[in-house]
Amino acid sequence: MAPTVLLAEDDRAIRHALERALTLEGYRVTAVADGVEALAQAHRTPPDVLVLDVMMPGIDGLQVCRVLRAEGDRTPILMLTALVETADRIAGLDAGADDYVVKPFDVEEVFARLRALLRRTAPRDDTPEPPPPPLPVPAPEGRLIEAAGLRMDPRARRAWRGERELELTRTEFELLELLVRNAGIVLDHSTIYDRIWGYDFGPGSKNLAVYVGYLRRKLDQPGAPQLIHTVRGVGYVLRED
């Protein structure tokens, strides 16, 4: 069955064009013009994924995202935004969004990001898939994993630095878990993109840098060493210097 998309965009031309493109791509699309309609439709017929414009009159995309997350709704959310500053993207991620696309966007990028979000939430079937490339130093699933003063419980999706529990979004937790399981090992950008998003968005994407920056803000504390280090031109590594 085709995935269902709830699209909220107040610009009629963009809404109609994106609705048509998504329909031709095989999605079942419900398109609305504002946040109030988006919330009503999400409550009435929950979609497989939401595409929300950030700037809408009345209830904007960020508010829609916050309301749904406060209700415990974990449906993947892709934000459409004309705001390109890092702080603006962080605001969307902090509201609970899973990903974002900056306007003007290529519709193929929207398709790619939706496919990645849906792959992460799709139920597993019995069809065997090729195993992903192995990463060193795996830890047993479902047990506490520890590195560089961090502790994580993958089953409960909880994480601590020392005695302080960290409030992490789903993507932040998955990114930190990947780094903790491979502490001391430099993970390149393409490996991280593949493991977290299921798709390499290419060298021009700032997605990973935004998430790493936001994760650092939650991890770092006065007088304590920084844990996530940038290896310029390669990727990131978790270590306690």
Short mmCIF file of C-alpha atoms in Angstrom, two decimals:
data_model
loop_
_atom_site.label_atom_id
_atom_site.label_comp_id
_atom_site.label_asym_id
_atom_site.label_seq_id
_atom_site.Cartn_x
_atom_site.Cartn_y
_atom_site.Cartn_z
CA MET A 1 0.00 0.00 0.00
CA ALA A 2 1.28 3.47 -0.91
CA PRO A 3 2.55 5.56 2.01
CA THR A 4 0.31 8.41 3.13
CA VAL A 5 1.65 11.97 3.35
CA LEU A 6 0.06 14.90 5.15
CA LEU A 7 1.35 18.07 3.49
CA ALA A 8 0.83 21.47 5.15
CA GLU A 9 1.92 24.46 3.07
CA ASP A 10 0.23 27.87 2.93
CA ASP A 11 1.72 28.85 -0.44
CA ARG A 12 -0.87 27.56 -2.92
CA ALA A 13 1.55 27.20 -5.84
CA ILE A 14 4.09 25.23 -3.79
CA ARG A 15 1.35 23.14 -2.18
CA HIS A 16 -0.24 22.17 -5.48
CA ALA A 17 3.08 21.49 -7.20
CA LEU A 18 4.38 19.34 -4.35
CA GLU A 19 1.07 17.52 -3.98
CA ARG A 20 1.13 16.63 -7.67
CA ALA A 21 4.79 15.57 -7.59
CA LEU A 22 4.24 13.34 -4.53
CA THR A 23 1.14 11.79 -6.09
CA LEU A 24 3.01 11.01 -9.30
CA GLU A 25 5.77 9.46 -7.17
CA GLY A 26 3.20 7.04 -5.73
CA TYR A 27 2.25 8.65 -2.40
CA ARG A 28 -1.31 9.18 -1.20
CA VAL A 29 -1.35 12.86 -0.31
CA THR A 30 -3.63 15.00 1.83
CA ALA A 31 -2.74 18.67 1.35
CA VAL A 32 -3.86 21.44 3.73
CA ALA A 33 -3.14 25.15 3.90
CA ASP A 34 -2.36 25.81 7.56
CA GLY A 35 -1.39 24.33 10.90
CA VAL A 36 -4.92 24.14 12.28
CA GLU A 37 -6.02 21.96 9.37
CA ALA A 38 -2.84 19.91 9.69
CA LEU A 39 -3.49 19.07 13.34
CA ALA A 40 -7.14 18.26 12.67
CA GLN A 41 -6.23 15.96 9.79
CA ALA A 42 -3.41 14.29 11.74
CA HIS A 43 -5.82 13.50 14.56
CA ARG A 44 -8.55 12.34 12.19
CA THR A 45 -6.44 10.16 9.87
CA PRO A 46 -2.84 9.70 11.08
CA PRO A 47 -0.45 9.69 8.07
CA ASP A 48 2.75 7.73 7.58
CA VAL A 49 4.77 10.94 7.34
CA LEU A 50 4.16 14.69 7.63
CA VAL A 51 5.64 17.45 5.49
CA LEU A 52 5.22 20.80 7.27
CA ASP A 53 6.07 24.31 6.13
CA VAL A 54 7.70 26.21 8.98
CA MET A 55 6.17 29.63 8.25
CA MET A 56 2.36 29.41 8.18
CA PRO A 57 -0.22 31.85 9.51
CA GLY A 58 -1.81 31.07 12.86
CA ILE A 59 -0.32 27.78 13.99
CA ASP A 60 2.98 27.35 12.17
CA GLY A 61 4.85 24.16 11.38
CA LEU A 62 6.96 24.29 14.54
CA GLN A 63 3.87 24.54 16.72
CA VAL A 64 2.24 21.63 14.90
CA CYS A 65 5.36 19.60 15.50
CA ARG A 66 5.48 20.50 19.20
CA VAL A 67 1.80 19.61 19.72
CA LEU A 68 2.13 16.22 18.05
CA ARG A 69 5.29 15.35 19.97
CA ALA A 70 3.70 16.45 23.26
CA GLU A 71 0.84 14.05 22.49
CA GLY A 72 3.33 11.22 22.04
CA ASP A 73 2.92 11.09 18.25
CA ARG A 74 6.20 9.84 16.77
CA THR A 75 5.19 10.06 13.10
CA PRO A 76 8.21 11.20 11.04
CA ILE A 77 8.14 14.92 10.24
CA LEU A 78 9.97 16.65 7.38
CA MET A 79 10.08 20.45 7.66
CA LEU A 80 10.09 22.82 4.68
CA THR A 81 11.83 26.07 5.53
CA ALA A 82 13.12 29.21 3.86
CA LEU A 83 15.21 29.90 6.98
CA VAL A 84 18.81 28.89 6.43
CA GLU A 85 20.53 29.94 9.65
CA THR A 86 21.76 27.14 11.91
CA ALA A 87 19.73 28.49 14.83
CA ASP A 88 16.55 28.22 12.74
CA ARG A 89 17.28 24.63 11.80
CA ILE A 90 18.05 23.83 15.43
CA ALA A 91 14.66 25.28 16.42
CA GLY A 92 12.97 22.81 14.07
CA LEU A 93 14.93 19.87 15.38
CA ASP A 94 14.27 20.96 18.95
CA ALA A 95 10.54 21.05 18.21
CA GLY A 96 10.77 17.37 17.33
CA ALA A 97 11.23 17.39 13.56
CA ASP A 98 13.21 14.53 12.05
CA ASP A 99 14.61 16.31 9.00
CA TYR A 100 14.30 19.50 6.98
CA VAL A 101 14.58 20.78 3.40
CA VAL A 102 15.54 24.38 2.65
CA LYS A 103 13.55 26.32 0.03
CA PRO A 104 13.93 26.51 -2.89
CA PHE A 105 14.33 22.74 -2.97
CA ASP A 106 14.72 20.07 -5.62
CA VAL A 107 11.72 17.74 -5.45
CA GLU A 108 14.07 14.77 -5.82
CA GLU A 109 15.68 15.75 -2.52
CA VAL A 110 12.24 15.76 -0.87
CA PHE A 111 11.61 12.26 -2.26
CA ALA A 112 14.98 11.02 -0.99
CA ARG A 113 14.44 12.39 2.51
CA LEU A 114 10.93 10.94 2.70
CA ARG A 115 12.21 7.52 1.62
CA ALA A 116 14.88 7.69 4.33
CA LEU A 117 12.36 8.65 7.02
CA LEU A 118 9.93 5.92 5.99
CA ARG A 119 12.67 3.27 5.92
CA ARG A 120 13.51 4.07 9.53
CA THR A 121 9.93 3.54 10.68
CA ALA A 122 8.87 0.68 8.42
CA PRO A 123 8.08 -2.62 10.20
CA ARG A 124 10.53 -5.38 9.45
CA ASP A 125 9.38 -8.33 7.37
CA ASP A 126 10.86 -11.78 6.94
CA THR A 127 12.63 -10.94 3.69
CA PRO A 128 16.38 -11.10 4.26
CA GLU A 129 18.34 -7.99 3.35
CA PRO A 130 22.05 -7.67 2.64
CA PRO A 131 23.86 -6.93 5.91
CA PRO A 132 25.23 -3.37 6.28
CA PRO A 133 28.99 -2.86 6.28
CA PRO A 134 30.35 -4.00 9.65
CA LEU A 135 31.50 -1.41 12.15
CA PRO A 136 34.11 -2.22 14.78
CA VAL A 137 33.55 -2.62 18.50
CA PRO A 138 29.88 -3.62 18.57
CA ALA A 139 28.11 -3.91 21.92
CA PRO A 140 25.32 -6.40 22.60
CA GLU A 141 21.86 -5.01 21.81
CA GLY A 142 19.60 -4.30 24.73
CA ARG A 143 22.36 -3.88 27.34
CA LEU A 144 23.89 -0.77 28.82
CA ILE A 145 26.71 0.55 26.67
CA GLU A 146 29.34 2.90 28.08
CA ALA A 147 32.14 5.07 26.73
CA ALA A 148 33.82 8.38 27.61
CA GLY A 149 31.69 8.87 30.71
CA LEU A 150 28.45 8.20 28.84
CA ARG A 151 25.94 5.44 29.57
CA MET A 152 23.13 4.41 27.25
CA ASP A 153 20.25 1.98 27.55
CA PRO A 154 19.15 1.19 23.97
CA ARG A 155 16.04 -0.68 25.05
CA ALA A 156 14.74 2.16 27.21
CA ARG A 157 16.23 4.81 24.88
CA ARG A 158 17.81 6.62 27.84
CA ALA A 159 21.26 8.18 28.10
CA TRP A 160 23.35 9.77 30.84
CA ARG A 161 26.55 11.75 31.11
CA GLY A 162 27.72 10.99 34.60
CA GLU A 163 24.60 11.28 36.76
CA ARG A 164 22.87 13.74 34.41
CA GLU A 165 20.22 12.21 32.16
CA LEU A 166 20.14 13.59 28.62
CA GLU A 167 16.92 14.58 26.88
CA LEU A 168 17.45 13.39 23.31
CA THR A 169 15.28 13.22 20.22
CA ARG A 170 15.11 9.94 18.32
CA THR A 171 17.73 10.98 15.77
CA GLU A 172 20.03 12.40 18.43
CA PHE A 173 19.82 9.15 20.40
CA GLU A 174 20.63 7.05 17.33
CA LEU A 175 23.57 9.29 16.42
CA LEU A 176 24.98 9.20 19.95
CA GLU A 177 24.49 5.43 20.17
CA LEU A 178 26.44 4.96 16.94
CA LEU A 179 29.30 7.09 18.28
CA VAL A 180 29.33 5.39 21.68
CA ARG A 181 29.38 1.90 20.16
CA ASN A 182 32.40 2.98 18.12
CA ALA A 183 34.15 5.20 20.67
CA GLY A 184 37.68 6.16 19.63
CA ILE A 185 37.00 5.28 15.98
CA VAL A 186 36.60 8.01 13.36
CA LEU A 187 33.33 7.49 11.49
CA ASP A 188 33.19 9.16 8.09
CA HIS A 189 30.24 11.25 6.95
CA SER A 190 28.88 8.69 4.47
CA THR A 191 28.89 5.89 7.06
CA ILE A 192 26.98 8.04 9.56
CA TYR A 193 24.47 9.20 6.96
CA ASP A 194 23.88 5.61 5.85
CA ARG A 195 23.42 4.29 9.39
CA ILE A 196 21.25 7.13 10.72
CA TRP A 197 19.30 8.35 7.71
CA GLY A 198 19.72 5.44 5.30
CA TYR A 199 20.84 7.87 2.60
CA ASP A 200 23.96 9.93 1.90
CA PHE A 201 22.80 13.49 1.22
CA GLY A 202 26.15 14.42 -0.29
CA PRO A 203 28.99 16.80 0.62
CA GLY A 204 26.79 19.92 0.46
CA SER A 205 24.38 18.78 3.15
CA LYS A 206 24.55 20.41 6.59
CA ASN A 207 22.18 17.91 8.19
CA LEU A 208 24.82 15.96 10.06
CA ALA A 209 26.68 19.07 11.23
CA VAL A 210 23.46 20.52 12.64
CA TYR A 211 22.67 17.34 14.58
CA VAL A 212 26.23 17.05 15.89
CA GLY A 213 26.16 20.69 17.00
CA TYR A 214 22.86 20.23 18.77
CA LEU A 215 24.03 17.00 20.40
CA ARG A 216 27.16 18.76 21.66
CA ARG A 217 24.99 21.42 23.30
CA LYS A 218 23.24 18.69 25.27
CA LEU A 219 26.40 16.73 26.13
CA ASP A 220 28.85 19.49 27.03
CA GLN A 221 29.04 20.85 30.54
CA PRO A 222 31.33 23.43 32.23
CA GLY A 223 34.72 22.06 33.23
CA ALA A 224 34.20 18.74 31.42
CA PRO A 225 36.00 17.73 28.23
CA GLN A 226 34.21 17.85 24.89
CA LEU A 227 33.27 14.35 23.79
CA ILE A 228 32.41 14.60 20.07
CA HIS A 229 35.38 15.70 17.98
CA THR A 230 35.44 16.79 14.35
CA VAL A 231 38.06 15.18 12.12
CA ARG A 232 38.17 17.77 9.37
CA GLY A 233 37.40 16.39 5.94
CA VAL A 234 36.59 12.93 7.33
CA GLY A 235 33.90 12.77 9.99
CA TYR A 236 33.45 12.53 13.76
CA VAL A 237 34.80 10.55 16.68
CA LEU A 238 33.69 10.14 20.30
CA ARG A 239 36.51 10.27 22.82
CA GLU A 240 37.30 11.87 26.15
CA ASP A 241 40.56 13.80 25.84
#
